[in-house]
Amino acid sequence: MSIKIHDIVARKSYEGDVLFRVIDIKEKKGIKEAVLYGEDFRLIADAPFSDLLKIDENERNQRHRSDLEKQDQSFRLFTQEQELQKQKSDYEASSGYRYSGNYFQMPGRVLHVDGDASYLRKCLDLYEKIGIPVNGVYCNEKEMPEKIGQLLDHYRPDILVITGHDSYSKTKGNPEDLSAYRHSRHFVQTVMEARKRVSHLDQLVIFAGACQSHFESLIRAGANFASSPSRVNIHALDPVYIVAKISYTPFMEHIRVWDVLRNTLTGEKGLGGIETRGVLRTGMPYNLTTEE
């Protein structure tokens, strides 16, 4: 079978559950192996050519349509909640505060550091669609711990996303062993370095992790939200839905964990966290006049 870099494949041993793109090809003891990045899930894997099934364009398009339907559903649910929050803000800024003028809102600013340039572009498109101010930086997972301090000093975000690819390998250790994970230790180190800059959990809200990441270590390191409690795969766009809820929740309100997770594509098996304050701030008045 002819498999090349950038081909879309699935693994026979996993019944083709996840589509991957081939990003590298290696040879070990005469056996060809492909390094795989999940097409829609933040998963990295190695697989011999004998375990790979090349996916034709028709099947790829069919799966893509199915994934888009899930994304659209999550987006609709989020926008419904956003509209309810806006109505609440309208009341508090008008009759609630006895003010009849205009007001403005400042959603939380996001720094999204991603180990996959393709996923980063998809996430930035969704941030823009939702209306969240964001700076996106592509960075290899292994380099994140040494670069995160400088990035925080430069961008000064309210919310930090640390993500990319990860995976757990039972041949390398048990689920409690960080060395059995591809990049969890790098994510943990990055969170710890970020907390050296901003220690307060509500002054810098952190999401960290990818597919099958060591959830408990990330939370202990200082993340507010992380993946993956049940060591399952998470969708590429899940971090965006997590931080969107935080970005558009007023800073005087606490966010219950389930309120953050319910509109994600993965849910509580792949994502979890701790109670956190929102970061949205409302101000007034808003001057609609412009200088000629």
mmCIF file of C-alpha atoms in Angstrom:
data_model
loop_
_atom_site.group_PDB
_atom_site.id
_atom_site.type_symbol
_atom_site.label_atom_id
_atom_site.label_comp_id
_atom_site.label_asym_id
_atom_site.label_seq_id
_atom_site.Cartn_x
_atom_site.Cartn_y
_atom_site.Cartn_z
ATOM 1 C CA MET A 1 0.000 0.000 0.000
ATOM 2 C CA SER A 2 1.341 3.431 -0.966
ATOM 3 C CA ILE A 3 1.065 5.923 1.908
ATOM 4 C CA LYS A 4 2.612 9.368 1.739
ATOM 5 C CA ILE A 5 2.945 12.333 4.079
ATOM 6 C CA HIS A 6 -0.329 14.350 4.240
ATOM 7 C CA ASP A 7 -2.460 11.287 3.350
ATOM 8 C CA ILE A 8 -5.596 10.777 5.450
ATOM 9 C CA VAL A 9 -5.722 7.352 7.129
ATOM 10 C CA ALA A 10 -7.446 5.368 9.871
ATOM 11 C CA ARG A 11 -6.195 2.512 12.075
ATOM 12 C CA LYS A 12 -7.637 -0.952 11.453
ATOM 13 C CA SER A 13 -6.906 -2.004 15.047
ATOM 14 C CA TYR A 14 -9.218 0.736 16.316
ATOM 15 C CA GLU A 15 -11.897 0.053 13.712
ATOM 16 C CA GLY A 16 -11.159 3.349 11.983
ATOM 17 C CA ASP A 17 -12.668 5.418 14.805
ATOM 18 C CA VAL A 18 -10.442 8.476 14.254
ATOM 19 C CA LEU A 19 -9.132 9.988 11.044
ATOM 20 C CA PHE A 20 -5.466 10.958 11.017
ATOM 21 C CA ARG A 21 -3.166 12.801 8.691
ATOM 22 C CA VAL A 22 0.308 11.359 8.134
ATOM 23 C CA ILE A 23 2.910 13.911 9.232
ATOM 24 C CA ASP A 24 6.054 11.735 9.151
ATOM 25 C CA ILE A 25 7.223 8.287 8.037
ATOM 26 C CA LYS A 26 9.886 6.280 9.862
ATOM 27 C CA GLU A 27 11.399 2.836 9.517
ATOM 28 C CA LYS A 28 12.258 0.611 12.491
ATOM 29 C CA LYS A 29 13.958 -2.732 11.914
ATOM 30 C CA GLY A 30 12.722 -2.797 8.347
ATOM 31 C CA ILE A 31 9.107 -2.008 9.307
ATOM 32 C CA LYS A 32 7.619 1.257 8.063
ATOM 33 C CA GLU A 33 5.691 3.343 10.606
ATOM 34 C CA ALA A 34 3.696 6.519 10.226
ATOM 35 C CA VAL A 35 3.485 9.350 12.747
ATOM 36 C CA LEU A 36 -0.157 10.429 12.844
ATOM 37 C CA TYR A 37 -1.960 13.594 13.913
ATOM 38 C CA GLY A 38 -5.716 13.416 14.491
ATOM 39 C CA GLU A 39 -7.711 15.211 11.812
ATOM 40 C CA ASP A 40 -10.446 16.386 14.221
ATOM 41 C CA PHE A 41 -9.112 15.197 17.592
ATOM 42 C CA ARG A 42 -6.008 16.382 19.448
ATOM 43 C CA LEU A 43 -4.361 12.967 19.312
ATOM 44 C CA ILE A 44 -0.892 11.899 18.176
ATOM 45 C CA ALA A 45 -0.058 8.256 17.444
ATOM 46 C CA ASP A 46 2.418 5.910 15.763
ATOM 47 C CA ALA A 47 1.214 3.004 13.641
ATOM 48 C CA PRO A 48 2.810 0.475 11.267
ATOM 49 C CA PHE A 49 1.752 0.675 7.643
ATOM 50 C CA SER A 50 0.078 -2.736 8.016
ATOM 51 C CA ASP A 51 -2.420 -1.213 10.478
ATOM 52 C CA LEU A 52 -3.348 1.723 8.258
ATOM 53 C CA LEU A 53 -6.328 2.118 5.981
ATOM 54 C CA LYS A 54 -6.178 4.934 3.464
ATOM 55 C CA ILE A 55 -9.382 7.000 3.477
ATOM 56 C CA ASP A 56 -10.865 8.045 0.142
ATOM 57 C CA GLU A 57 -12.287 11.500 -0.458
ATOM 58 C CA ASN A 58 -15.945 10.399 -0.302
ATOM 59 C CA GLU A 59 -15.640 8.893 3.183
ATOM 60 C CA ARG A 60 -13.567 11.812 4.355
ATOM 61 C CA ASN A 61 -16.226 14.279 3.188
ATOM 62 C CA GLN A 62 -18.979 12.231 4.836
ATOM 63 C CA ARG A 63 -17.174 12.244 8.179
ATOM 64 C CA HIS A 64 -16.396 15.923 7.775
ATOM 65 C CA ARG A 65 -20.099 16.735 7.309
ATOM 66 C CA SER A 66 -20.952 14.750 10.431
ATOM 67 C CA ASP A 67 -18.331 16.651 12.423
ATOM 68 C CA LEU A 68 -19.608 19.987 11.103
ATOM 69 C CA GLU A 69 -23.126 19.110 12.299
ATOM 70 C CA LYS A 70 -21.776 18.563 15.828
ATOM 71 C CA GLN A 71 -19.856 21.829 15.661
ATOM 72 C CA ASP A 72 -22.950 23.709 14.490
ATOM 73 C CA GLN A 73 -24.996 22.284 17.352
ATOM 74 C CA SER A 74 -22.410 23.366 19.927
ATOM 75 C CA PHE A 75 -22.188 26.818 18.352
ATOM 76 C CA ARG A 76 -25.980 27.255 18.411
ATOM 77 C CA LEU A 77 -26.157 26.273 22.074
ATOM 78 C CA PHE A 78 -23.359 28.682 22.938
ATOM 79 C CA THR A 79 -24.957 31.593 21.051
ATOM 80 C CA GLN A 80 -28.269 30.935 22.823
ATOM 81 C CA GLU A 81 -26.517 31.200 26.182
ATOM 82 C CA GLN A 82 -24.659 34.290 24.981
ATOM 83 C CA GLU A 83 -27.958 35.955 24.062
ATOM 84 C CA LEU A 84 -29.428 35.187 27.494
ATOM 85 C CA GLN A 85 -26.338 36.660 29.137
ATOM 86 C CA LYS A 86 -26.690 39.777 26.966
ATOM 87 C CA GLN A 87 -30.320 40.205 28.027
ATOM 88 C CA LYS A 88 -29.231 39.957 31.648
ATOM 89 C CA SER A 89 -26.515 42.561 31.047
ATOM 90 C CA ASP A 90 -29.050 44.837 29.333
ATOM 91 C CA TYR A 91 -31.248 44.710 32.410
ATOM 92 C CA GLU A 92 -28.428 45.344 34.863
ATOM 93 C CA ALA A 93 -27.043 48.205 32.771
ATOM 94 C CA SER A 94 -30.454 49.855 32.354
ATOM 95 C CA SER A 95 -33.344 49.287 34.759
ATOM 96 C CA GLY A 96 -31.206 47.311 37.183
ATOM 97 C CA TYR A 97 -28.747 50.175 37.523
ATOM 98 C CA ARG A 98 -31.295 52.926 36.698
ATOM 99 C CA TYR A 99 -29.280 53.831 33.605
ATOM 100 C CA SER A 100 -30.862 54.386 30.180
ATOM 101 C CA GLY A 101 -27.762 55.087 28.085
ATOM 102 C CA ASN A 102 -25.460 52.807 26.159
ATOM 103 C CA TYR A 103 -22.847 50.540 27.664
ATOM 104 C CA PHE A 104 -19.917 48.551 26.368
ATOM 105 C CA GLN A 105 -18.442 45.149 27.222
ATOM 106 C CA MET A 106 -14.875 43.912 27.381
ATOM 107 C CA PRO A 107 -14.694 40.115 26.990
ATOM 108 C CA GLY A 108 -11.616 38.350 28.312
ATOM 109 C CA ARG A 109 -8.517 38.436 26.116
ATOM 110 C CA VAL A 110 -7.139 35.027 25.146
ATOM 111 C CA LEU A 111 -3.628 33.806 24.398
ATOM 112 C CA HIS A 112 -3.922 30.469 22.582
ATOM 113 C CA VAL A 113 -0.642 28.530 22.381
ATOM 114 C CA ASP A 114 -1.008 25.473 20.151
ATOM 115 C CA GLY A 115 1.295 22.653 19.099
ATOM 116 C CA ASP A 116 -0.583 22.205 15.817
ATOM 117 C CA ALA A 117 -0.650 25.045 13.287
ATOM 118 C CA SER A 118 -3.646 23.582 11.445
ATOM 119 C CA TYR A 119 -5.765 23.306 14.605
ATOM 120 C CA LEU A 120 -4.652 26.784 15.640
ATOM 121 C CA ARG A 121 -6.087 28.244 12.417
ATOM 122 C CA LYS A 122 -9.398 26.415 12.979
ATOM 123 C CA CYS A 123 -9.578 27.703 16.555
ATOM 124 C CA LEU A 124 -8.772 31.285 15.534
ATOM 125 C CA ASP A 125 -11.597 31.171 12.984
ATOM 126 C CA LEU A 126 -14.038 30.104 15.711
ATOM 127 C CA TYR A 127 -12.770 32.736 18.165
ATOM 128 C CA GLU A 128 -13.404 35.363 15.485
ATOM 129 C CA LYS A 129 -16.883 33.976 14.775
ATOM 130 C CA ILE A 130 -17.779 34.172 18.464
ATOM 131 C CA GLY A 131 -16.193 37.599 18.888
ATOM 132 C CA ILE A 132 -13.413 36.851 21.358
ATOM 133 C CA PRO A 133 -10.206 38.942 21.274
ATOM 134 C CA VAL A 134 -7.368 36.436 20.798
ATOM 135 C CA ASN A 135 -3.706 36.113 19.952
ATOM 136 C CA GLY A 136 -2.658 32.740 18.567
ATOM 137 C CA VAL A 137 0.883 31.359 18.723
ATOM 138 C CA TYR A 138 2.115 28.111 17.195
ATOM 139 C CA CYS A 139 4.710 26.432 19.425
ATOM 140 C CA ASN A 140 6.048 22.894 19.626
ATOM 141 C CA GLU A 141 4.842 21.251 22.843
ATOM 142 C CA LYS A 142 8.404 20.571 24.036
ATOM 143 C CA GLU A 143 9.310 24.259 23.712
ATOM 144 C CA MET A 144 6.261 25.639 25.521
ATOM 145 C CA PRO A 145 7.712 25.636 29.081
ATOM 146 C CA GLU A 146 10.666 27.831 28.136
ATOM 147 C CA LYS A 147 8.654 30.238 25.959
ATOM 148 C CA ILE A 148 5.460 30.742 27.955
ATOM 149 C CA GLY A 149 6.872 33.367 30.340
ATOM 150 C CA GLN A 150 7.925 35.665 27.521
ATOM 151 C CA LEU A 151 4.598 35.170 25.750
ATOM 152 C CA LEU A 152 2.652 36.093 28.881
ATOM 153 C CA ASP A 153 4.756 39.210 29.427
ATOM 154 C CA HIS A 154 4.173 40.274 25.826
ATOM 155 C CA TYR A 155 0.425 39.560 25.423
ATOM 156 C CA ARG A 156 -0.819 39.888 29.056
ATOM 157 C CA PRO A 157 -3.976 37.784 28.508
ATOM 158 C CA ASP A 158 -6.902 37.142 30.845
ATOM 159 C CA ILE A 159 -7.168 33.528 29.642
ATOM 160 C CA LEU A 160 -4.374 31.196 28.562
ATOM 161 C CA VAL A 161 -4.869 28.081 26.408
ATOM 162 C CA ILE A 162 -2.046 25.531 26.327
ATOM 163 C CA THR A 163 -2.813 22.721 23.915
ATOM 164 C CA GLY A 164 -1.618 20.659 20.968
ATOM 165 C CA HIS A 165 -1.296 16.880 20.752
ATOM 166 C CA ASP A 166 -0.983 14.183 23.392
ATOM 167 C CA SER A 167 -1.599 10.476 23.922
ATOM 168 C CA TYR A 168 -1.297 7.802 26.602
ATOM 169 C CA SER A 169 0.631 4.574 25.928
ATOM 170 C CA LYS A 170 -0.014 1.668 28.295
ATOM 171 C CA THR A 171 3.250 0.066 27.156
ATOM 172 C CA LYS A 172 5.155 2.973 28.747
ATOM 173 C CA GLY A 173 3.464 2.850 32.159
ATOM 174 C CA ASN A 174 0.208 2.974 34.090
ATOM 175 C CA PRO A 175 -2.279 5.878 33.745
ATOM 176 C CA GLU A 176 -0.816 7.603 36.843
ATOM 177 C CA ASP A 177 2.696 7.725 35.348
ATOM 178 C CA LEU A 178 3.399 11.019 33.540
ATOM 179 C CA SER A 179 6.195 9.386 31.529
ATOM 180 C CA ALA A 180 3.559 7.223 29.807
ATOM 181 C CA TYR A 181 2.137 10.316 28.068
ATOM 182 C CA ARG A 182 3.470 11.951 24.912
ATOM 183 C CA HIS A 183 3.259 15.603 25.974
ATOM 184 C CA SER A 184 1.435 15.810 29.330
ATOM 185 C CA ARG A 185 4.659 16.582 31.213
ATOM 186 C CA HIS A 186 5.354 19.468 28.829
ATOM 187 C CA PHE A 187 1.875 20.864 29.407
ATOM 188 C CA VAL A 188 2.322 20.484 33.181
ATOM 189 C CA GLN A 189 5.666 22.292 33.089
ATOM 190 C CA THR A 190 4.134 25.066 30.990
ATOM 191 C CA VAL A 191 1.274 25.574 33.457
ATOM 192 C CA MET A 192 3.749 25.714 36.347
ATOM 193 C CA GLU A 193 5.850 28.322 34.541
ATOM 194 C CA ALA A 194 2.722 30.374 33.812
ATOM 195 C CA ARG A 195 1.742 30.278 37.486
ATOM 196 C CA LYS A 196 5.152 31.681 38.406
ATOM 197 C CA ARG A 197 4.097 34.794 36.459
ATOM 198 C CA VAL A 198 0.461 34.939 37.633
ATOM 199 C CA SER A 199 -0.326 32.779 40.643
ATOM 200 C CA HIS A 200 -3.962 33.781 41.246
ATOM 201 C CA LEU A 201 -6.439 31.391 39.604
ATOM 202 C CA ASP A 202 -8.887 34.192 38.744
ATOM 203 C CA GLN A 203 -6.338 36.706 37.438
ATOM 204 C CA LEU A 204 -5.156 34.277 34.763
ATOM 205 C CA VAL A 205 -7.563 31.483 33.811
ATOM 206 C CA ILE A 206 -5.741 28.511 32.271
ATOM 207 C CA PHE A 207 -6.967 25.672 30.071
ATOM 208 C CA ALA A 208 -4.354 22.987 29.413
ATOM 209 C CA GLY A 209 -4.161 19.606 27.722
ATOM 210 C CA ALA A 210 -5.046 17.609 24.645
ATOM 211 C CA CYS A 211 -6.235 14.066 23.880
ATOM 212 C CA GLN A 212 -5.805 11.630 26.785
ATOM 213 C CA SER A 213 -3.742 14.141 28.811
ATOM 214 C CA HIS A 214 -3.051 13.599 32.526
ATOM 215 C CA PHE A 215 -5.906 15.697 33.915
ATOM 216 C CA GLU A 216 -5.008 15.467 37.614
ATOM 217 C CA SER A 217 -1.419 16.670 37.133
ATOM 218 C CA LEU A 218 -2.548 19.631 35.056
ATOM 219 C CA ILE A 219 -5.051 20.733 37.701
ATOM 220 C CA ARG A 220 -2.479 20.307 40.487
ATOM 221 C CA ALA A 221 -0.007 22.379 38.444
ATOM 222 C CA GLY A 222 -2.460 25.282 38.422
ATOM 223 C CA ALA A 223 -4.822 24.875 35.461
ATOM 224 C CA ASN A 224 -8.448 25.930 35.978
ATOM 225 C CA PHE A 225 -9.648 23.532 33.284
ATOM 226 C CA ALA A 226 -7.901 20.591 31.672
ATOM 227 C CA SER A 227 -8.207 17.335 29.779
ATOM 228 C CA SER A 228 -8.740 14.406 30.017
ATOM 229 C CA PRO A 229 -10.377 12.955 33.189
ATOM 230 C CA SER A 230 -11.248 9.630 31.511
ATOM 231 C CA ARG A 231 -8.187 9.686 29.219
ATOM 232 C CA VAL A 232 -10.376 9.991 26.127
ATOM 233 C CA ASN A 233 -9.849 12.039 22.987
ATOM 234 C CA ILE A 234 -10.946 15.681 22.910
ATOM 235 C CA HIS A 235 -12.116 17.583 19.867
ATOM 236 C CA ALA A 236 -9.800 20.156 18.310
ATOM 237 C CA LEU A 237 -12.248 22.997 19.044
ATOM 238 C CA ASP A 238 -13.132 22.089 22.647
ATOM 239 C CA PRO A 239 -10.649 24.592 24.176
ATOM 240 C CA VAL A 240 -12.437 27.408 22.339
ATOM 241 C CA TYR A 241 -15.836 26.550 23.828
ATOM 242 C CA ILE A 242 -14.267 26.321 27.276
ATOM 243 C CA VAL A 243 -12.717 29.786 27.155
ATOM 244 C CA ALA A 244 -15.656 31.363 25.299
ATOM 245 C CA LYS A 245 -17.883 30.684 28.305
ATOM 246 C CA ILE A 246 -15.279 32.189 30.632
ATOM 247 C CA SER A 247 -14.620 35.181 28.383
ATOM 248 C CA TYR A 248 -18.321 36.157 28.244
ATOM 249 C CA THR A 249 -19.213 35.539 31.896
ATOM 250 C CA PRO A 250 -19.115 38.689 34.107
ATOM 251 C CA PHE A 251 -16.210 38.794 36.551
ATOM 252 C CA MET A 252 -18.625 39.074 39.489
ATOM 253 C CA GLU A 253 -20.108 35.656 38.682
ATOM 254 C CA HIS A 254 -18.747 32.216 39.442
ATOM 255 C CA ILE A 255 -18.898 29.608 36.688
ATOM 256 C CA ARG A 256 -19.955 26.123 37.651
ATOM 257 C CA VAL A 257 -17.887 23.477 35.911
ATOM 258 C CA TRP A 258 -20.854 21.831 34.195
ATOM 259 C CA ASP A 259 -21.948 25.184 32.744
ATOM 260 C CA VAL A 260 -18.582 25.302 30.950
ATOM 261 C CA LEU A 261 -18.564 21.691 29.771
ATOM 262 C CA ARG A 262 -22.103 21.194 28.530
ATOM 263 C CA ASN A 263 -21.623 22.918 25.156
ATOM 264 C CA THR A 264 -18.298 21.259 24.353
ATOM 265 C CA LEU A 265 -18.074 18.475 21.790
ATOM 266 C CA THR A 266 -16.462 16.026 24.241
ATOM 267 C CA GLY A 267 -18.157 16.634 27.598
ATOM 268 C CA GLU A 268 -17.127 15.634 31.111
ATOM 269 C CA LYS A 269 -15.262 12.452 30.128
ATOM 270 C CA GLY A 270 -12.711 14.475 28.204
ATOM 271 C CA LEU A 271 -12.801 17.809 30.059
ATOM 272 C CA GLY A 272 -12.982 18.983 33.646
ATOM 273 C CA GLY A 273 -11.973 21.772 35.978
ATOM 274 C CA ILE A 274 -12.611 23.838 39.061
ATOM 275 C CA GLU A 275 -15.054 26.626 39.895
ATOM 276 C CA THR A 276 -13.772 29.850 38.350
ATOM 277 C CA ARG A 277 -14.805 33.492 38.042
ATOM 278 C CA GLY A 278 -15.734 34.960 34.668
ATOM 279 C CA VAL A 279 -13.645 37.748 33.160
ATOM 280 C CA LEU A 280 -16.169 39.892 31.219
ATOM 281 C CA ARG A 281 -16.334 43.533 32.310
ATOM 282 C CA THR A 282 -19.090 46.029 31.493
ATOM 283 C CA GLY A 283 -18.570 49.769 31.281
ATOM 284 C CA MET A 284 -20.569 52.896 30.493
ATOM 285 C CA PRO A 285 -21.253 55.209 28.831
ATOM 286 C CA TYR A 286 -20.524 54.160 25.280
ATOM 287 C CA ASN A 287 -20.103 57.198 22.988
ATOM 288 C CA LEU A 288 -21.637 56.434 19.585
ATOM 289 C CA THR A 289 -20.553 59.752 18.057
ATOM 290 C CA THR A 290 -17.462 59.865 15.872
ATOM 291 C CA GLU A 291 -15.266 62.775 15.005
ATOM 292 C CA GLU A 292 -15.588 64.133 11.498
#
